[in-house]
Every structure is written in structure tokens, then in C-alpha cells.
XYZ file of C-alpha atoms in Angstrom:
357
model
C -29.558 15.783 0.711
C -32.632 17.066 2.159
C -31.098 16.300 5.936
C -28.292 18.460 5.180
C -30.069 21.523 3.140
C -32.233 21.207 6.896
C -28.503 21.051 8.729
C -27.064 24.342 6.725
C -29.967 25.655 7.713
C -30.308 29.982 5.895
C -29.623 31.621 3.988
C -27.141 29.106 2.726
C -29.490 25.828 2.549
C -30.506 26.502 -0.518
C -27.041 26.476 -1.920
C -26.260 22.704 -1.147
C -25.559 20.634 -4.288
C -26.562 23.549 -6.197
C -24.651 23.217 -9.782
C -22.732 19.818 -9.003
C -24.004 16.580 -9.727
C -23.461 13.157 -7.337
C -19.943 11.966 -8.899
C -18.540 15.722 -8.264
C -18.937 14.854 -4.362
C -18.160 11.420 -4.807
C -15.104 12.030 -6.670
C -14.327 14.631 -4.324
C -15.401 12.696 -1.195
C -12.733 10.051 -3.270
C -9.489 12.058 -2.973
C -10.375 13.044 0.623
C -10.323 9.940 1.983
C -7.676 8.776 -0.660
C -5.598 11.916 0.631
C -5.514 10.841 4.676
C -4.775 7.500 4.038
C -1.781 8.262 1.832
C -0.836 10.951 5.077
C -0.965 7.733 7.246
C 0.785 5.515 4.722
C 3.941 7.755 4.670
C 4.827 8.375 7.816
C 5.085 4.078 8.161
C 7.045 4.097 4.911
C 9.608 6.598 6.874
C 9.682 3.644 9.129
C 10.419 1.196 7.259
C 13.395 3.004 5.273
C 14.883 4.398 8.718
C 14.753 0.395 10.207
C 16.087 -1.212 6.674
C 19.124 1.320 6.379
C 20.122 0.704 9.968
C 20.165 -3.248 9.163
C 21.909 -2.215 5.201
C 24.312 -0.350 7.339
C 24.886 -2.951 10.630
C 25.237 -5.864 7.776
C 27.255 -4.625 4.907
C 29.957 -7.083 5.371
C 27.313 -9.994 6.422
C 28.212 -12.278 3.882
C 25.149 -14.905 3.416
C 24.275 -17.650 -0.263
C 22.924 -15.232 -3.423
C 20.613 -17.354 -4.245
C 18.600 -17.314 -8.298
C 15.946 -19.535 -8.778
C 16.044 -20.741 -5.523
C 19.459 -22.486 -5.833
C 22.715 -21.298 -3.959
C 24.163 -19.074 -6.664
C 27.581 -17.349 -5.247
C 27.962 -15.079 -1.922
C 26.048 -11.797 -1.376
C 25.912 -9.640 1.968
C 23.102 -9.397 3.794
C 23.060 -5.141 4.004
C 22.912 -5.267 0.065
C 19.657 -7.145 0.378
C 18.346 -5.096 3.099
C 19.620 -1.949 1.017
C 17.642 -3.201 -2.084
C 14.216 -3.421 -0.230
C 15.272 0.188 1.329
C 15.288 1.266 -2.233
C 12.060 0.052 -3.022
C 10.405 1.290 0.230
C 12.187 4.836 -1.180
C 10.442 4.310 -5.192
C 6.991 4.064 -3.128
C 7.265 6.774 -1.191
C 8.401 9.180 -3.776
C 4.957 7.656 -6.055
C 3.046 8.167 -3.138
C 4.363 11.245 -2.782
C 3.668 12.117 -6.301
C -0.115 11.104 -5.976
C -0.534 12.723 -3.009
C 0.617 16.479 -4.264
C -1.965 15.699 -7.612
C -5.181 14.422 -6.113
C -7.756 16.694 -7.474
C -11.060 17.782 -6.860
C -14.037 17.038 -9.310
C -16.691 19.700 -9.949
C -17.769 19.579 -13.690
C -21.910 19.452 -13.245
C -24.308 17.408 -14.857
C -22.269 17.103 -18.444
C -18.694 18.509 -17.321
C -19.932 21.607 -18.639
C -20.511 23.688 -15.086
C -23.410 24.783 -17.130
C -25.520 25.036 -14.270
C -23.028 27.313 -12.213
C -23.563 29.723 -15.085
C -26.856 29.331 -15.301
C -27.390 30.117 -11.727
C -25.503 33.296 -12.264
C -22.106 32.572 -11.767
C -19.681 35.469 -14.017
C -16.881 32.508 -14.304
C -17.972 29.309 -13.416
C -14.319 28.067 -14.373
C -13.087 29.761 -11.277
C -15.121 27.632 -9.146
C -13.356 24.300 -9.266
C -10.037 26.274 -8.261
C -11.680 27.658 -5.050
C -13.526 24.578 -4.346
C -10.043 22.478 -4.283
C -8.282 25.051 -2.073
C -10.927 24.673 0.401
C -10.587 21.532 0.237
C -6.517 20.846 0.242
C -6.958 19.131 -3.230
C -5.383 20.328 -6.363
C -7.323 22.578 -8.889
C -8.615 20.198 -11.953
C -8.048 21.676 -15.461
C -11.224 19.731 -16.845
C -14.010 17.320 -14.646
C -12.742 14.196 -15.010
C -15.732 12.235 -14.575
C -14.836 10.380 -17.355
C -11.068 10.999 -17.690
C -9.678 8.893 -15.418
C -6.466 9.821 -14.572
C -6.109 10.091 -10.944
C -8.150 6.584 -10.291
C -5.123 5.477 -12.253
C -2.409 7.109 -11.084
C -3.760 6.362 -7.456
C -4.438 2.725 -8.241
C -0.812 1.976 -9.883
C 1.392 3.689 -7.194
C -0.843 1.779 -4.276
C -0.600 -1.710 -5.773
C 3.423 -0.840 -6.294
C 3.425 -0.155 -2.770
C 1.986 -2.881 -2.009
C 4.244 -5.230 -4.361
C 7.275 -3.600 -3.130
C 6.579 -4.918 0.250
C 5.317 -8.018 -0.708
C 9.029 -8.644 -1.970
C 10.313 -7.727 1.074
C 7.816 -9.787 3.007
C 8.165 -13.023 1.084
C 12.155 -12.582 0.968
C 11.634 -12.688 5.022
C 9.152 -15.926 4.292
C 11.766 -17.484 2.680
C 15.155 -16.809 4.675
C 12.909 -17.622 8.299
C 12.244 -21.009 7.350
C 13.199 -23.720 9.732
C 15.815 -25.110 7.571
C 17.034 -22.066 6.993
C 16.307 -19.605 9.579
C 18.872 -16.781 8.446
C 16.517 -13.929 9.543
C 13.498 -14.316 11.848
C 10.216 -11.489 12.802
C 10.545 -10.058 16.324
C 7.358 -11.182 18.492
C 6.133 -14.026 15.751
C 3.128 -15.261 15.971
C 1.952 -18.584 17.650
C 0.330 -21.498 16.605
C -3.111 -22.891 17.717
C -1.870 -26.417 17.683
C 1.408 -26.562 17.824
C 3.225 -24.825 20.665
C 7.034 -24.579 19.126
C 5.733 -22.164 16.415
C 6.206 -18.923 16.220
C 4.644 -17.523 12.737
C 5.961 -14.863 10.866
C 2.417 -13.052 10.815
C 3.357 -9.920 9.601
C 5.031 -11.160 6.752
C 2.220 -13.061 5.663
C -0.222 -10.645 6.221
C 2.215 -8.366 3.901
C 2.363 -11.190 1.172
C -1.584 -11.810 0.894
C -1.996 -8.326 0.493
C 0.607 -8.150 -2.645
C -0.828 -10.749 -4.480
C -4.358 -9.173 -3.987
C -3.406 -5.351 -5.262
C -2.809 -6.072 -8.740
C -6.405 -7.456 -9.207
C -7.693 -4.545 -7.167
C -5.514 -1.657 -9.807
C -6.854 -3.730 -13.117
C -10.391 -3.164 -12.028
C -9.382 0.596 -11.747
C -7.492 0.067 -14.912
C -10.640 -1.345 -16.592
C -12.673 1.791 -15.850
C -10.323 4.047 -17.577
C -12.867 2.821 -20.513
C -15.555 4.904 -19.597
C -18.177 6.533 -21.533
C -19.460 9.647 -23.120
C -19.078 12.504 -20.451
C -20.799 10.409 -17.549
C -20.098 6.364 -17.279
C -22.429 3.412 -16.661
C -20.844 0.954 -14.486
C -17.167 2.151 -15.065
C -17.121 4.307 -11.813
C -19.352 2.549 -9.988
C -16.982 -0.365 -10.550
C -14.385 1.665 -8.623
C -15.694 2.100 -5.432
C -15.424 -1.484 -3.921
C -11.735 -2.038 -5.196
C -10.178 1.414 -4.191
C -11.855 1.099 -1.239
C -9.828 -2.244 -0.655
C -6.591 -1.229 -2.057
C -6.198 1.606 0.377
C -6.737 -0.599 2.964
C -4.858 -3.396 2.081
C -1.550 -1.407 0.942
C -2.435 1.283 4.130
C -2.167 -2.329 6.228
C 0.795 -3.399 4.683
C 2.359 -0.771 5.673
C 1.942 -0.416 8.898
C 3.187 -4.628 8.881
C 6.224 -3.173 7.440
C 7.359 -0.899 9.518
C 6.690 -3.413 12.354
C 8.360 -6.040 10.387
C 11.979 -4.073 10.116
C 11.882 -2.628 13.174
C 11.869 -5.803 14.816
C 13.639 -8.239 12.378
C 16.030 -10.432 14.068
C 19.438 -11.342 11.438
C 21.580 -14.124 12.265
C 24.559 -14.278 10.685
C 25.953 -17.259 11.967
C 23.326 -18.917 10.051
C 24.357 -16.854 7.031
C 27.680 -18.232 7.016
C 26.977 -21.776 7.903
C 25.056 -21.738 5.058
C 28.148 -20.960 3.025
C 29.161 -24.421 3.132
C 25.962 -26.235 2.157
C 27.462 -26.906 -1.421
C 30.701 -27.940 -0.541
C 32.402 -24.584 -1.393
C 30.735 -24.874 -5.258
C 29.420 -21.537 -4.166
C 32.636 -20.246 -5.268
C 32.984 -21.928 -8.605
C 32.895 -18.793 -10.693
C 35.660 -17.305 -8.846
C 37.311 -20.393 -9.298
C 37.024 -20.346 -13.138
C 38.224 -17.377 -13.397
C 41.199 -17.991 -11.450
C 42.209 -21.439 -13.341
C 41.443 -20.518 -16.507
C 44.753 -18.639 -17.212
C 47.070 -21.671 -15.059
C 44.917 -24.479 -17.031
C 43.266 -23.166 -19.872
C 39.221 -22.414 -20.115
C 38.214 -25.509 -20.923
C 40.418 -27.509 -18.636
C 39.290 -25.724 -16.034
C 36.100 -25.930 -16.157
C 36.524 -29.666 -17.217
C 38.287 -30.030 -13.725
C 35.782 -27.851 -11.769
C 32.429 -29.902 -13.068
C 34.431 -33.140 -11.802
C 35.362 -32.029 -8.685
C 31.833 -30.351 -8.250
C 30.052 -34.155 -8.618
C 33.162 -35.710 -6.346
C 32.174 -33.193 -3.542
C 28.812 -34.203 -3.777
C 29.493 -37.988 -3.921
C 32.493 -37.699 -1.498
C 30.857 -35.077 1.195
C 34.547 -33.275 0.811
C 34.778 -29.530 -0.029
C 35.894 -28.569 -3.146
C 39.138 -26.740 -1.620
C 40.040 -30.199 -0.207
C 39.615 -31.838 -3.875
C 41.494 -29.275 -5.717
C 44.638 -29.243 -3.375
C 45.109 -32.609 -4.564
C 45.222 -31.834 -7.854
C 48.568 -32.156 -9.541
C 48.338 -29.158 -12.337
C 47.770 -26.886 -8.605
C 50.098 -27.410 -6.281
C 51.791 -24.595 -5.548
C 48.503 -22.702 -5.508
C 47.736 -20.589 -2.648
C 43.649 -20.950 -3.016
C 42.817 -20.242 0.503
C 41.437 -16.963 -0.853
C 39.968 -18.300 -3.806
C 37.814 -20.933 -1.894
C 36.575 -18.841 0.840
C 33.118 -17.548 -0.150
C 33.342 -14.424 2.609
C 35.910 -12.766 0.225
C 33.826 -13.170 -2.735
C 31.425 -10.643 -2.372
C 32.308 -8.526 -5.447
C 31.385 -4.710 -5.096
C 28.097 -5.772 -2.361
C 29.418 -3.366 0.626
C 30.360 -0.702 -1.793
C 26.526 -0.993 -3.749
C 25.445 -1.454 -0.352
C 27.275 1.884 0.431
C 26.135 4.019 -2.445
C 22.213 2.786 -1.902
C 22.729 4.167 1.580
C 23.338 7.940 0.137
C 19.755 8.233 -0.950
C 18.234 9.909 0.841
């Protein structure tokens, strides 16, 4: 303080920290630095959305295995997957956005009282914290908040969102890039120290680890919103270390993002082989539905859980198996069985996600 009273130099030296008290600078010193790295946050989130509604739009008749609980459950497209992170990419950026416009300044004084502004001769110390946060680009506060903590709150929630929003894009990526699977891959992956025929999927990794940290990070901010009387002990000093972290974690993970989609690499021919892993079971809801008024609903799927363990046993496709059943010949189930044209209302959701703008 005493280097900076000596920096101001007169007349106005003796006017530094005159009034405030150490958590109005702090807090303020807070949003600042909260405030630039949401500015740099957004613009990646842009990229992001602009890279996943170019794949939503490039793959909305990419038909690929739904899959719940990690099992094959029936078809899907791959644009209504890449349309579903856009959305959450779009829910972060409007919070952000939110936060952004509402990070206030903090000038109460010692007790919240601005006491001291008054006492120094101020004729409406309540007009100070106004002109304080417009010289500052930070919203005016309607009472100090030194121990109302609001915008900790507000900031910690939408940042570890952010992050957990593209942590489920990242580990969706994890998942479909497997070698076994190897439906999408990252552009530029990155190698291995050992093994030379690896290519990791860094950033979606590095996007992952930094989901499953932010939650820990926002209930220590959550924790401090029990601080008290009108100046904490321990509650804001708590904060420092994991805000500090969050915005650098989530500010990280987005940058991976946006590097992520821009260079993500889709193979559909995987998509579709993968179809077939289950013997054409993947279509065994359409196929209820579609027997149930030629055989009855319990005949049907009577007939349908046979044929499902014959496929299985046998290594034949369930279209094979059910043209030799008697009660179906006649049955053209060409369309029934094939899993592209059971995709339900995916391009058109796919479709209507893409309108938001």
C-alpha cells in the first residue's frame, strides 16, 4: 500500500484505500480477472457451436448404434448427437453470458456500512459504489457483499456447468474413438512415449479431467456461501485457491473444445458396420411393433426373444431367422430389419436444434 500511495504520488496519494477495506479490492480485483477470462472463454465457445453445427448439419442422416448403458440400444444419427452437445455448448454460453453482464464490484468499507466514506466527508457515500463499478466495467452492487455471496456462486455454478457440458462431449469422443470402435477420432492425436501406433485423444482427456475436477472446485465456493457476521473468517479466504482453479480449468477446457470439433474426424462407415454387431436385434422394437398386430403381443415377442438367442448361438441375422418363419411369409420386412430406416424423428430433432441460434 505504501509503494503505491508513493506511485500516485499528490495530491491524490493520500486518497489510496481511503474508505475501503482489503476484501473491497479483492473482491473487486475478483470480478476483474473473473470478467477477462469469461471474454476469452466465449469467443472459444463460439467455436465450438460453429464446428458442432457444421458436423449436426453434414451428419443428420449418419445413422450410427444409440447406445444406454453402454449396450447397443436401437439406431440414432450421428448429427443428433453432435446437435445435442451443440445445445449444451449454447446453455453455457448463455450462463456465461449471464455472469458476465452481473459481475459486480465490492466497496462496502470496514462493516458494509461505507461509514468511513461519510466520515471522510462524502454527501452520499451510496453513490460511490455506482461510480466505482462504471470505472471499472463491473455492474453497480445494491449492498457490499462481503458476506452475501452471490456472485462467487453464480460464477462458480455456471463455470463448473461449462466445464461438465464439455466433459460430456469429451468423454462421448473417449468412448466412440476407441480401437474397437473407432466411429469418430481427434484430428492431430496425440502420441505415445512407448508405443509408436498410438495416437491419443489428448484433448479429450484433458477436457474430461477437468470435468470431474469442477464440481469439487464450485462446492468449496458453495461452502462459503456460509459466511459470517458482515466480514467472514476463513469463508472467503477459502475462495481464492478454488476460483482461481476453476477459471483455469473450465477457461482450458475450452479452448480443448474448440480444437476438439474443429478437427474431429467422423467415420461413418464405422457407424454403420456397427449396425450389425447384434445381428439386426438393434431393430427389435421396430420389430415388435410391427408383429404384434400379424401375431399378437405376446407371440411376438415370444418369437422375437427366440430368434434373438438363435442369432446369437447361430451367428445368423435376425432378418434371416424370421423369413423362415411360417406365421411370416408373405412379409415384406426388408424395411423393418434395416436399422438405417429406423431412426425415428433424429434428422428432424436434429433439424429443429439447428434453428437456435
Amino acid at each position: 500500500m505504501a509503494d503505491l500511495t508513493k506511485a500516485v504520488g499528490e495530491p491524490y496519494g493520500p486518497y489510496v484505500h481511503r474508505g475501503a477495506t482489503s476484501q473491497d479490492i479483492l473482491d473487486t480485483a475478483t470480478m476483474l480477472v473473473a470478467a477477462r477470462t469469461l471474454d476469452l472463454l466465449l469467443p472459444d465457445l463460439a467455436r465450438t457451436e460453429r464446428a458442432l453445427a457444421r458436423l449436426a448439419a453434414e451428419h443428420r442422416d449418419t445413422p450410427m448404434p444409440g447406445r444406454t448403458l453402454t449396450q447397443h440400444a436401437v439406431p440414432t444419427v450421428f448429427g443428433l448427437k453432435a446437435a445435442g452437445w451443440r445445445a449444451l455448448v449454447l446453455d453455457a454460453r448463455d450462463r456465461i453470458t449471464a455472469v458476465r453482464d452481473a459481475l459486480p464490484a465490492q466497496l462496502g468499507g470496514a462493516a458494509g456500512t461505507l461509514a468511513a466514506f461519510e466520515a471522510y466527508g462524502a454527501t452520499d457515500p451510496t453513490a460511490l459504489p455506482a461510480a466505482y463499478a462504471g470505472e471499472l466495467g463491473l455492474r453497480a452492487p445494491v449492498l457490499p457483499w462481503h458476506t452475501l455471496r452471490t456472485p462467487i456462486a453464480d460464477l462458480a455454478g455456471t463455470l463448473a456447468f461449462t466445464a461438465g457440458a464439455l466433459g460430456k462431449i469429451a468423454v462421448d469422443v473417449l468412448t466412440l474413438s476407441r480401437t474397437e470402435t473407432g466411429e469418430v477420432a481427434e484430428g492431430g492425436g496425440g502420441g505415445s512415449s512407448a508405443m509408436p501406433h498410438k495416437a491419443n485423444p489428448v484433448r479429450s482427456t484433458l477436457i474430461a479431467a477437468a470435468a470431474r475436477r469442477a464440481p469439487q472446485l464450485a462446492a468449496t465456493l458453495y461452502g462459503s456461501l456460509a459466511a459470517e457476521d458482515e466480514r467472514p473468517a476463513g469463508a472467503w479466504h477459502a475462495e481464492w485457491e478454488p476460483l482461481r482453479d476453476l477459471l483455469r480449468l473450465t477457461g482450458g477446457a475450452a479452448r480443448d473444445a474448440a480444437e476438439l470439433a474443429e478437427g474431429l474426424r467422423v467415420r461413418p462407415d464405422a457407424m454403420r458396420a456397427h449396425l450389425g454387431l447384434t445381428h439386426g436385434l438393434i431393430v427389435s422394437e421396430r420389430l415388435s411393433a410391427e408383429l404384434a398386430p400379424v401375431l399378437g403381443r405376446a407371440r411376438a415377442r415370444e418369437l422375437l426373444t427366440e430368434l434373438a438367442a438363435r442369432a446369437y448361438a447361430e451367428d445368423r441375422n435376425l432378418g434371416e431367422l424370421l423369413a423362415e418363419v411360417p406365421e411370416l411369409r408373405g412379409l415384406d420386412l426388408a424395411g423393418p430389419t434395416d436399422p438405417a430406416r429406423y431412426t425415428g424423428a433424429a434428422a428432424t430433432l436434429t433439424d429443429r436444434a439447428l434453428e437456435r441460434r
